[in-house]
Coordinates of C-alpha atoms (C1' of nucleotides) in Angstrom, one line a residue:
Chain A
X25 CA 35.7 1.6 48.0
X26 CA 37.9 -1.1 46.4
X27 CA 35.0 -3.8 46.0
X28 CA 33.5 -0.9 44.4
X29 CA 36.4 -0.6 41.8
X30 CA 36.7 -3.9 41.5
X31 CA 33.1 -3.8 40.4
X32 CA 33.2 -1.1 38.1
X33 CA 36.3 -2.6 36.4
X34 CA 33.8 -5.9 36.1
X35 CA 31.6 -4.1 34.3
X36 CA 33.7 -2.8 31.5
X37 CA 35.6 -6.0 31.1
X38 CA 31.7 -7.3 30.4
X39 CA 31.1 -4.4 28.1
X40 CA 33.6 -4.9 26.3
X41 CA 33.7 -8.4 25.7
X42 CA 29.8 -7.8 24.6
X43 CA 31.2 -5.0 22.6
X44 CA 34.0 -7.4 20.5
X45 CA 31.7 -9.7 19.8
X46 CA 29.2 -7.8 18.1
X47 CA 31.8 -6.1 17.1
X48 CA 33.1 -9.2 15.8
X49 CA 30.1 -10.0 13.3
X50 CA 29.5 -6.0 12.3
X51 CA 32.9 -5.2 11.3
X52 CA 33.9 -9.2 10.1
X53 CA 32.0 -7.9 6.6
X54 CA 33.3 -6.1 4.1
X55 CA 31.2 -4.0 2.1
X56 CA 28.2 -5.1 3.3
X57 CA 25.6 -2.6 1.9
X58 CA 23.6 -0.6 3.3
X59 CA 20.1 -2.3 2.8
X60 CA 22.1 -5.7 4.1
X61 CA 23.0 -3.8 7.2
X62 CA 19.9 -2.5 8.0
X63 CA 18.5 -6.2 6.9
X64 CA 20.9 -7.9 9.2
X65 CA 19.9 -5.7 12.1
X66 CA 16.0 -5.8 11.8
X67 CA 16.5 -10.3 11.3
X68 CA 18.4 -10.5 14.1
X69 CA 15.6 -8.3 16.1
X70 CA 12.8 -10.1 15.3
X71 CA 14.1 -13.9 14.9
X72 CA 11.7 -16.3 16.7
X73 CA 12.1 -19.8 17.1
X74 CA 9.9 -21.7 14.8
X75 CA 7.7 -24.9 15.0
X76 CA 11.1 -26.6 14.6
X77 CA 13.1 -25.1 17.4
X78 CA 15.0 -23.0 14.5
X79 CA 15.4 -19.3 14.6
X80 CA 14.0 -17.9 11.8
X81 CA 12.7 -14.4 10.7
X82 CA 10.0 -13.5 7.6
X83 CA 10.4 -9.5 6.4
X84 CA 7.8 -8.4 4.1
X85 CA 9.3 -6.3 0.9
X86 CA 7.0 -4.0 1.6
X87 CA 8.9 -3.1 5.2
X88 CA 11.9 -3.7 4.2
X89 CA 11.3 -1.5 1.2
X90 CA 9.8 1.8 3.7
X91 CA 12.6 0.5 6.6
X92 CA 15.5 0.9 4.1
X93 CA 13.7 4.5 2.9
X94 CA 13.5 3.0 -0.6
X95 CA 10.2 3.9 -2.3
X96 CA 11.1 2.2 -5.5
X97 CA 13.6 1.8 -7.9
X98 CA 15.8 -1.4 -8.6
X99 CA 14.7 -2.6 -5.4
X100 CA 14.9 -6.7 -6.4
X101 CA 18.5 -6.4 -7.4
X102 CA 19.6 -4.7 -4.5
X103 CA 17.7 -7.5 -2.3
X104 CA 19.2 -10.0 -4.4
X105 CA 22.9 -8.7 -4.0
X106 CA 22.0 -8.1 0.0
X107 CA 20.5 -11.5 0.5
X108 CA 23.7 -13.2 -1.4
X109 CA 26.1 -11.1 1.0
X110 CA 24.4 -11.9 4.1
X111 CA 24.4 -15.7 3.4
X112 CA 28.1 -15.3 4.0
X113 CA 28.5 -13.8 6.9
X114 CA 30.4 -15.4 9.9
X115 CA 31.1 -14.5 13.4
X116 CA 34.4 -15.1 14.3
X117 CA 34.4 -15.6 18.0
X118 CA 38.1 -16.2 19.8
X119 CA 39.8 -16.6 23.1
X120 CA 43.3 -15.3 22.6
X121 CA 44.4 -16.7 26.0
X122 CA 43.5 -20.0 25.5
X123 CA 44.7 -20.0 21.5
X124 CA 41.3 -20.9 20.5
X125 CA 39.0 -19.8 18.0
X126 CA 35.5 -20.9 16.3
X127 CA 34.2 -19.4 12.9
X128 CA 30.0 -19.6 13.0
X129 CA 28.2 -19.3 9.8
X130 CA 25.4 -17.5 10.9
X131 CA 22.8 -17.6 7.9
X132 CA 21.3 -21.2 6.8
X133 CA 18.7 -19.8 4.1
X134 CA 17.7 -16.9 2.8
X135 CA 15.1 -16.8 0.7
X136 CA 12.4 -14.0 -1.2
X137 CA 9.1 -15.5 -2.6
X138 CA 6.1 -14.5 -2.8
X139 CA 7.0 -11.3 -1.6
X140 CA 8.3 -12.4 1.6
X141 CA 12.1 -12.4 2.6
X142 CA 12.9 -15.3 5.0
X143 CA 16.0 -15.7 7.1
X144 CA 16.8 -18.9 8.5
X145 CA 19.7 -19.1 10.8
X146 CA 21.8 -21.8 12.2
X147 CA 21.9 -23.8 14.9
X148 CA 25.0 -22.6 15.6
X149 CA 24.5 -19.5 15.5
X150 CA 21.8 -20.0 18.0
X151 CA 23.3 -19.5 21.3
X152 CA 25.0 -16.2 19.7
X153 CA 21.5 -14.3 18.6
X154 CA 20.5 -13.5 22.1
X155 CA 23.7 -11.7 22.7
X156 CA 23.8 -10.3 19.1
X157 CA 20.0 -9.2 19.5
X158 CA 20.5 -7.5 22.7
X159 CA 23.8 -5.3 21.2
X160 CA 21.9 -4.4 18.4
X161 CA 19.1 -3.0 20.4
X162 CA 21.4 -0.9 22.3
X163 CA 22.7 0.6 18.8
X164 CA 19.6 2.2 19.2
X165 CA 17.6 0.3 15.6
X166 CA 16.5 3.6 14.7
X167 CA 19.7 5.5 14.4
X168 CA 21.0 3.1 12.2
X169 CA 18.4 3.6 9.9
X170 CA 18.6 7.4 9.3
X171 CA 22.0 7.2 8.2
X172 CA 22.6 7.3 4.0
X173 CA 26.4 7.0 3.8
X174 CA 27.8 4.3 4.4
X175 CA 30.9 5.9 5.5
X176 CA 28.9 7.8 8.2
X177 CA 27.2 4.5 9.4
X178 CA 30.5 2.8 9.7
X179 CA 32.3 5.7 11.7
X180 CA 29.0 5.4 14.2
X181 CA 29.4 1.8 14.9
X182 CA 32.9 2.2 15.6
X183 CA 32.5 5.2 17.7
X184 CA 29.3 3.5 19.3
X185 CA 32.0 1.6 21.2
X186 CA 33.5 4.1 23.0
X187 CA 30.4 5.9 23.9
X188 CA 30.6 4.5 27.4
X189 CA 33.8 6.5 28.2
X190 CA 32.4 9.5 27.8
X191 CA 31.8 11.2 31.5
X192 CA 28.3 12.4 33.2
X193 CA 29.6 15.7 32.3
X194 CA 29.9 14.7 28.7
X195 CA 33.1 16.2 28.1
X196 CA 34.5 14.9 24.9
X197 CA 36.7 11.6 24.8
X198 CA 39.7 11.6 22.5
X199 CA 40.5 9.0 20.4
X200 CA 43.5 8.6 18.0
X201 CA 43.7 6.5 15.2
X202 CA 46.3 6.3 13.5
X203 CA 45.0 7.0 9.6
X204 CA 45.5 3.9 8.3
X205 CA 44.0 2.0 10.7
X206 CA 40.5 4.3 10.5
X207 CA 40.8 3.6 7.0
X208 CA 41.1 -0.2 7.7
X209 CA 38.1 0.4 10.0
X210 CA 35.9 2.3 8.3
X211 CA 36.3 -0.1 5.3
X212 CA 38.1 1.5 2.7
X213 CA 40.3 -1.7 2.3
X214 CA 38.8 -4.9 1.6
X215 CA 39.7 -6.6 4.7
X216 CA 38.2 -9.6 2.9
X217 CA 41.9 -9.9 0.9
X218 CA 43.6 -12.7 1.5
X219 CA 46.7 -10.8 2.4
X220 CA 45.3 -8.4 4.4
X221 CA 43.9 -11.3 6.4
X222 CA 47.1 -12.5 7.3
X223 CA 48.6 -9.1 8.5
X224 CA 45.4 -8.8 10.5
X225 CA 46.3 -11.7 12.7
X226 CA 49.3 -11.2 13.7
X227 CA 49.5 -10.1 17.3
X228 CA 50.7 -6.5 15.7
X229 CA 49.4 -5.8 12.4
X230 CA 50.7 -3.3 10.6
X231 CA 48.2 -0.9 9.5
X232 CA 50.2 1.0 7.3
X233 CA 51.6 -1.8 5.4
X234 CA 48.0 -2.9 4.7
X235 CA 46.4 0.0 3.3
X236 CA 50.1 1.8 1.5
X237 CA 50.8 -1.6 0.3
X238 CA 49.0 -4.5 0.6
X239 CA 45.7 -3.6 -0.1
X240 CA 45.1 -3.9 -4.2
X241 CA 41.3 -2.6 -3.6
X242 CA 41.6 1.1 -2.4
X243 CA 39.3 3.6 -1.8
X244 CA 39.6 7.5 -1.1
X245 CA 43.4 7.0 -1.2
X246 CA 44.2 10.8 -0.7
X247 CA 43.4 12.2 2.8
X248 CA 41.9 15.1 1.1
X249 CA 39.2 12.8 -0.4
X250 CA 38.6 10.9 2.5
X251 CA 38.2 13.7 4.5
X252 CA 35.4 15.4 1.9
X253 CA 34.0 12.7 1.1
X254 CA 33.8 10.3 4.5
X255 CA 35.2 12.2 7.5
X256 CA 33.0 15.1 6.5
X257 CA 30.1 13.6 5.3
X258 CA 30.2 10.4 8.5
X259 CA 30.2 13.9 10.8
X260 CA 27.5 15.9 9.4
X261 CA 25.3 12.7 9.6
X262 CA 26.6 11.6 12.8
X263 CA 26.0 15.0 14.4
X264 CA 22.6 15.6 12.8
X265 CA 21.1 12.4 13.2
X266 CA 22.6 10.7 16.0
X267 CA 22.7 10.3 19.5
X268 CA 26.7 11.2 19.3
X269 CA 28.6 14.4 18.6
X270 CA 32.0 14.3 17.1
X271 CA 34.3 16.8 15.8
X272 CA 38.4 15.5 14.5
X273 CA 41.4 17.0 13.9
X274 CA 44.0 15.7 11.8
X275 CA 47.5 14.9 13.4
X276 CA 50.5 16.2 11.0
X277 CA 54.0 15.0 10.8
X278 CA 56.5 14.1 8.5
X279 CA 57.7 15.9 5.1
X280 CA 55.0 17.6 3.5
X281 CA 53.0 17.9 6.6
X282 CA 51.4 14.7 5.9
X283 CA 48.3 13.9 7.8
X284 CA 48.8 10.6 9.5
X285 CA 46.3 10.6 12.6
X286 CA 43.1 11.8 13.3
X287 CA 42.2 12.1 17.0
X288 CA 38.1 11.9 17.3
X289 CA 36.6 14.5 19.9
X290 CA 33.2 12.2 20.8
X291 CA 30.6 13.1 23.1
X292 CA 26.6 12.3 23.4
X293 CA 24.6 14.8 21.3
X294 CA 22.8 17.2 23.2
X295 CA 20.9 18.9 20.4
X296 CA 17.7 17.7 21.3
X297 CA 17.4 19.9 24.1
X298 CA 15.0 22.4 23.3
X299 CA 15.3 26.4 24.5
X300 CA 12.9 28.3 26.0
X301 CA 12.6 32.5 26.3
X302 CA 10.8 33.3 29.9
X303 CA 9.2 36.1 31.0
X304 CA 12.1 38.0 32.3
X305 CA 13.8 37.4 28.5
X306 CA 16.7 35.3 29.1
X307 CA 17.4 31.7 27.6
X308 CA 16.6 28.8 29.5
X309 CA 17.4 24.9 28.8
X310 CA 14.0 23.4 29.2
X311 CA 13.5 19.5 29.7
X312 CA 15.9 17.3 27.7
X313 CA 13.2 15.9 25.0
X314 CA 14.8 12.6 24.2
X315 CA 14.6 9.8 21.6
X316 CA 11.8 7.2 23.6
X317 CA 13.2 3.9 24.3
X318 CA 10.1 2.6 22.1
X319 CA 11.1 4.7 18.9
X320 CA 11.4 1.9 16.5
X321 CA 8.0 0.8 17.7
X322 CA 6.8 4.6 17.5
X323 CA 8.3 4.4 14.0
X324 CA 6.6 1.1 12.7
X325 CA 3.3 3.0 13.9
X326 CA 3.3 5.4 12.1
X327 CA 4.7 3.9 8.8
X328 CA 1.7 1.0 9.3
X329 CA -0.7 3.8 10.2
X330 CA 0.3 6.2 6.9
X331 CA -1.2 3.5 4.0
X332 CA -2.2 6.3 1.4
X333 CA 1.3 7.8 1.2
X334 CA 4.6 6.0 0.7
X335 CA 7.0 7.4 3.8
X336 CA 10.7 6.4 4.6
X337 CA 11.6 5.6 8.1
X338 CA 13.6 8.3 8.0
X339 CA 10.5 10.4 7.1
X340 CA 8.5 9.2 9.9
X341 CA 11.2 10.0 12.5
X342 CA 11.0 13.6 11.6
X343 CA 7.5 13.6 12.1
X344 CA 7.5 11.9 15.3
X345 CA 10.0 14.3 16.3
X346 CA 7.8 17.3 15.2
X347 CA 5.6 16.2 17.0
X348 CA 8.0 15.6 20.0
X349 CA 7.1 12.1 20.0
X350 CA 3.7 11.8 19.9
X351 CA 2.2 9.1 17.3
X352 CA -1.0 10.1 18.2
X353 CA -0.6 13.8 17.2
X354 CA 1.4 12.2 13.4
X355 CA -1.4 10.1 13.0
X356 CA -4.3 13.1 14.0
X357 CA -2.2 15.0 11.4
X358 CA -2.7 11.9 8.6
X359 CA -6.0 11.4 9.4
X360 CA -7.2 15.5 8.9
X361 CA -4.4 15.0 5.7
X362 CA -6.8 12.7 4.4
X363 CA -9.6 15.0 4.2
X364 CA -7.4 17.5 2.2
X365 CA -8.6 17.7 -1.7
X366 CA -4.9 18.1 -2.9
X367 CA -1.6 17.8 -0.9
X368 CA 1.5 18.9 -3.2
X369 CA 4.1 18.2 -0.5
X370 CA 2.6 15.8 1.8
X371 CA 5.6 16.0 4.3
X372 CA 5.7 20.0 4.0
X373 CA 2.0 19.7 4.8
X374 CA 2.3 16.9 7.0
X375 CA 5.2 19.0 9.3
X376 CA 3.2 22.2 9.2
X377 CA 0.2 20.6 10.8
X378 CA 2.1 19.2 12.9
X379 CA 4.3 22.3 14.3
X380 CA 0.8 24.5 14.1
X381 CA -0.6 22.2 16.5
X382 CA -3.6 21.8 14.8
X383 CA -5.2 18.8 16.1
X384 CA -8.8 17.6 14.9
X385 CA -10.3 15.5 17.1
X386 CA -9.8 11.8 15.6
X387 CA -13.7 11.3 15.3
X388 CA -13.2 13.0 12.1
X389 CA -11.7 10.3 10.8
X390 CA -12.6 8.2 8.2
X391 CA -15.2 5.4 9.5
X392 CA -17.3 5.3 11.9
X393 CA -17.4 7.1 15.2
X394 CA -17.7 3.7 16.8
X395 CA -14.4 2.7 14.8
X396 CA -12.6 5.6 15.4
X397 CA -13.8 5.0 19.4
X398 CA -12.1 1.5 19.3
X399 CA -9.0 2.7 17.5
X400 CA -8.5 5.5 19.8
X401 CA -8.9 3.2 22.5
X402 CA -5.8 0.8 21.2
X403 CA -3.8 4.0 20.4
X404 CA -4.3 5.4 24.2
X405 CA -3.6 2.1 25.6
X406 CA -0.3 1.9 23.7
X407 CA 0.6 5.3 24.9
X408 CA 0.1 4.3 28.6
X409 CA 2.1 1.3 28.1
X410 CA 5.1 2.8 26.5
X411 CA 7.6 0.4 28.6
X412 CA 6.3 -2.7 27.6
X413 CA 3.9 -1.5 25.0
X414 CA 3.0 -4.1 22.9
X415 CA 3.4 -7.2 24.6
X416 CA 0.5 -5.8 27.2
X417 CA -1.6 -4.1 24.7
X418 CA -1.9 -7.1 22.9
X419 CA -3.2 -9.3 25.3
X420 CA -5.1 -6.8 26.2
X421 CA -6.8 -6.6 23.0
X422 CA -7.2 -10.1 23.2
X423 CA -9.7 -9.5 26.0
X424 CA -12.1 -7.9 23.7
X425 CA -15.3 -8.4 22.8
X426 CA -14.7 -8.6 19.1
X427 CA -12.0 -10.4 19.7
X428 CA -13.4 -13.5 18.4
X429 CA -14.9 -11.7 15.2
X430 CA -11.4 -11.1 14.1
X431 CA -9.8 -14.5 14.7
X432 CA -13.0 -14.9 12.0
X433 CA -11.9 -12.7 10.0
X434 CA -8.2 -13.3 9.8
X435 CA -9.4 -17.2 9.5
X436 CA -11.4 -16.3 6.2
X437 CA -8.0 -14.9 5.0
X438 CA -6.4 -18.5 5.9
X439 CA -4.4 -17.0 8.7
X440 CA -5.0 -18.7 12.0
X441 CA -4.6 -17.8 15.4
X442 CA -1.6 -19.7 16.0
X443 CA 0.0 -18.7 13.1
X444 CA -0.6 -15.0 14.3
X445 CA 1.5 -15.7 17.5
X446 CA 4.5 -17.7 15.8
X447 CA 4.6 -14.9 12.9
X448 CA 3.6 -11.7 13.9
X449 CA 5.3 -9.5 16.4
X450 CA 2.6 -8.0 18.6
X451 CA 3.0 -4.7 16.9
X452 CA 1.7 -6.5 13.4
X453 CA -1.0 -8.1 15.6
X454 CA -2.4 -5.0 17.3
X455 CA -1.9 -3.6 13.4
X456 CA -4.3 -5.9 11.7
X457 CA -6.7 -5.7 14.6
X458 CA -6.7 -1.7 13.9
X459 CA -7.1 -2.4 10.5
X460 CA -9.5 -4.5 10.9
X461 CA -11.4 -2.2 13.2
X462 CA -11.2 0.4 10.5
X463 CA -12.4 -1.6 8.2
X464 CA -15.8 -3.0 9.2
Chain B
dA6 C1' 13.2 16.4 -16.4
dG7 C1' 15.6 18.5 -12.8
dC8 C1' 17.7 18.4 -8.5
dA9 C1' 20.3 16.4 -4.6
dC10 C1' 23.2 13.2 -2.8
dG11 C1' 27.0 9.5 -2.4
dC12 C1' 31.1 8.3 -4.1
dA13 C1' 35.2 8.4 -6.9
dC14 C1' 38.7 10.5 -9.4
dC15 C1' 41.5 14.5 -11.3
dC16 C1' 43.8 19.0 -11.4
dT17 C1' 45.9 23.4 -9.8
dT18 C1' 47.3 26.0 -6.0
dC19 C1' 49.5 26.7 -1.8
dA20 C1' 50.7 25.5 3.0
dG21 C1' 53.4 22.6 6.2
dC22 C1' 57.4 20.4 7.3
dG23 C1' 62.4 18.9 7.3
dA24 C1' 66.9 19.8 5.7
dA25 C1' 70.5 22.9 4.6
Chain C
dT22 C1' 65.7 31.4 8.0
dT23 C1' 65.1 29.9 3.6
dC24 C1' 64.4 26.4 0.1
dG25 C1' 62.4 22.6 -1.9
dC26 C1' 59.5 18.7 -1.6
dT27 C1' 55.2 16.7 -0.6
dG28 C1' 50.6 16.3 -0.1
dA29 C1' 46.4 18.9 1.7
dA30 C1' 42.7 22.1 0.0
dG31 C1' 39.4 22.9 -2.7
dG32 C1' 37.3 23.3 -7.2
dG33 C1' 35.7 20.5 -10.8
dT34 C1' 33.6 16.4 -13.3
dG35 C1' 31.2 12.2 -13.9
dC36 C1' 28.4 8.3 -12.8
dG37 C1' 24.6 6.1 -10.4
dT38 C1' 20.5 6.6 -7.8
dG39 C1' 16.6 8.3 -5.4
dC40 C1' 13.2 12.0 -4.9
dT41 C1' 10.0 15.7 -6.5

DNA sequence: AGCACGCACCCTTCAGCGAA
DNA sequence: TTCGCTGAAGGGTGCGTGCT
């Protein structure tokens, strides 16, 4: 029993350190944008080491452009501003026991040309991206994506923190804040100010002092504003979207009422279960359908797969959900789309398919049945690897027959086979060999 | 062009709180 | 309990931006 509780306390001592210190780099920016966020995320996911033992990362516009659910617009600028902010960032790493502290820049280059954004980090930073990587993938990738306030996005990484509080039973956790210090938090200070910086480290800052007095850049000053337009908004997204549920109320005191805490109701989001009527009439909860572990995968798939029709990430998710995560059924959906003579709403269209489960079989396709053999072939190997997925699929695509016909291929477009492996994540490699496939 | 959304700011009304 | 102060509520506007 007590080794037990010894072990358990272990094990939130280690979340928790994990939890500061990605904590450390998320919240260390001020007024990151969105787009740099998402950026930030998706580099540190998919940085390899290259030929020189640096980690490094290429992003094509084009991704980051469907990722960030931008179809167009000012999109340079934006990448521009993004890049210049991320080139900044540090993670601040400390050991209050021992008084000791480091500061790690974390980006070396980053660079867009040719239509490819490059991230190289430093070698400092090195040891930290494993650890960073792996935090981020518990964020769950896509959830951060679906999110279009920034306010909203904020609240869920700070609440992200606390999720592992919350009971088997999932009764809601409480959390107080005192209303100048969610305000610090969710960034409507710049905690970038010099003088804010020095209140922050003391051993007791003094929240209210920073954002009543200290603070010269302030947004949503009134608690009426900030609750319209970030408490309101962060729960709508957070509750619609997200793998958490919160609810708040505001704590009063003082003359005038005055709202100065807001105690947080969290709990995980149950709203993907899905009811079912049986024969007898009554309700039933049937099977919990939840987000796959492979989702951002799911989601590339389908953004790769739809080529005739620009689609946010967010977009693809619903469909994926539609289709209670299925990318076969999205991409049988696409594929009959295709033979459509005029879509007005392709995602209206695209949903209604979709939810009136009408599924062509996929030799209708475009191509040749033989093509649309092969292509089914990679699509039901991926399904039957969903752990793993990729990794196994791959290889086992490089088993092929025509295996050697593609490295030809990709060769006459002066990409060789090494370069595929050091570049390309396997998802990109299985997605040019379906292309490919398609194609001849 | 028209609409929706995110964010910021302003104004009037009225509700909550402490003091008398 | 009442009074007066303060600030929340909630409506409105405007700007920028993305989507249809």
């Amino acid at each position: 029993m007590k080794e037990e509780e010894i072990k358990k306390h272990e094990l939130e001592c280690f979340r928790n350190e994990t939890i500061t210190r990605s904590n450390s780099l998320i919240t260390a920016k001020y007024k990151s944008s969105l787009l740099e966020n998402k950026l930030m995320v998706l580099a540190l996911k998919r940085s390899k080491k290259d030929t020189l033992n640096r980690p490094s990362v290429e992003i094509s516009a084009e991704e980051i452009r469907k990722l960030s659910g931008n179809t167009g617009g000012s999109f340079y600028g934006q990448l521009k501003l993004a890049a210049k902010s991320m080139a900044n960032r540090t993670i601040f790493i400390e050991d209050a026991e021992k008084k000791q502290f480091k500061v790690i820049n974390l980006i070396h280059v980053a660079e867009y040309k040719n239509g490819m954004f490059s991230i190289r980090f430093t070698p400092e930073a090195n040891e930290y991206l494993d650890d960073l990587r792996d935090n981020f993938t518990t964020m769950k990738l896509t959830t951060l994506f679906v999110f279009s306030s920034n306010y909203a996005y904020r609240l869920y990484e700070i609440l992200k923190m606390h999720e592992y509080k919350i009971g088997k039973d999932n009764t809601p956790i409480v959390i107080n804040y005192s209303l100048a210090e969610l305000k610090l938090e969710m960034n409507c200070v710049n905690t970038e100010e010099k003088a804010i910086q020095r209140e922050l480290q003391k051993d007791t800052p003094d929240y209210e002092r920073i954002v009543n007095d200290i603070a010269k850049e302030k947004h949503l000053e009134n608690y009426s504003d900030f609750r319209k337009n970030a408490l309101d908004v962060a729960k709508k997204q957070i509750n619609e979207l997200s793998d958490l549920y919160i609810d708040y109320k505001p704590v009063r005191s003082g003359r005038g009422g005055k709202v100065v805490a807001v105690d947080i109701y969290l709990q995980r989001n149950v709203n993907n279960k899905m009811y079912a009527i049986t024969e007898d009439g009554t309700e039933v909860v049937t099977e919990e359908l939840l987000e796959p572990e492979n989702m951002t995968e799911l989601i590339l798939d389908i953004i790769d797969y739809i080529t005739d029709v620009k689609i946010s990430s967010r977009d693809a998710g619903i469909l994926l959900k539609d289709a209670g995560y299925n990318a076969d059924a999205v991409k049988k959906a696409y594929d009959l789309s295709k033979t459509q003579t005029e879509i007005k709403n392709f995602m209206g269209w695209m949903r209604k398919c979709i939810k009136e489960d009408y599924q062509p079989s996929i030799e209708t396709m475009s191509g040749s049945q033989e093509a649309a053999r092969q292509v089914k072939e990679v699509h039901e190997d991926i399904e039957s690897n969903k752990m793993s997925l990729s990794v196994k699929v791959w290889e086992k695509t490089k088993q092929k027959d025509n295996y050697p016909a593609f490295l030809q291929y990709l060769d006459s477009q002066g990409i060789s086979e090494d370069i595929i492996d050091a570049i390309y994540s396997p998802e990109e490699c299985l997605k040019l060999y379906v292309d490919w496939v398609k194609m001849s």
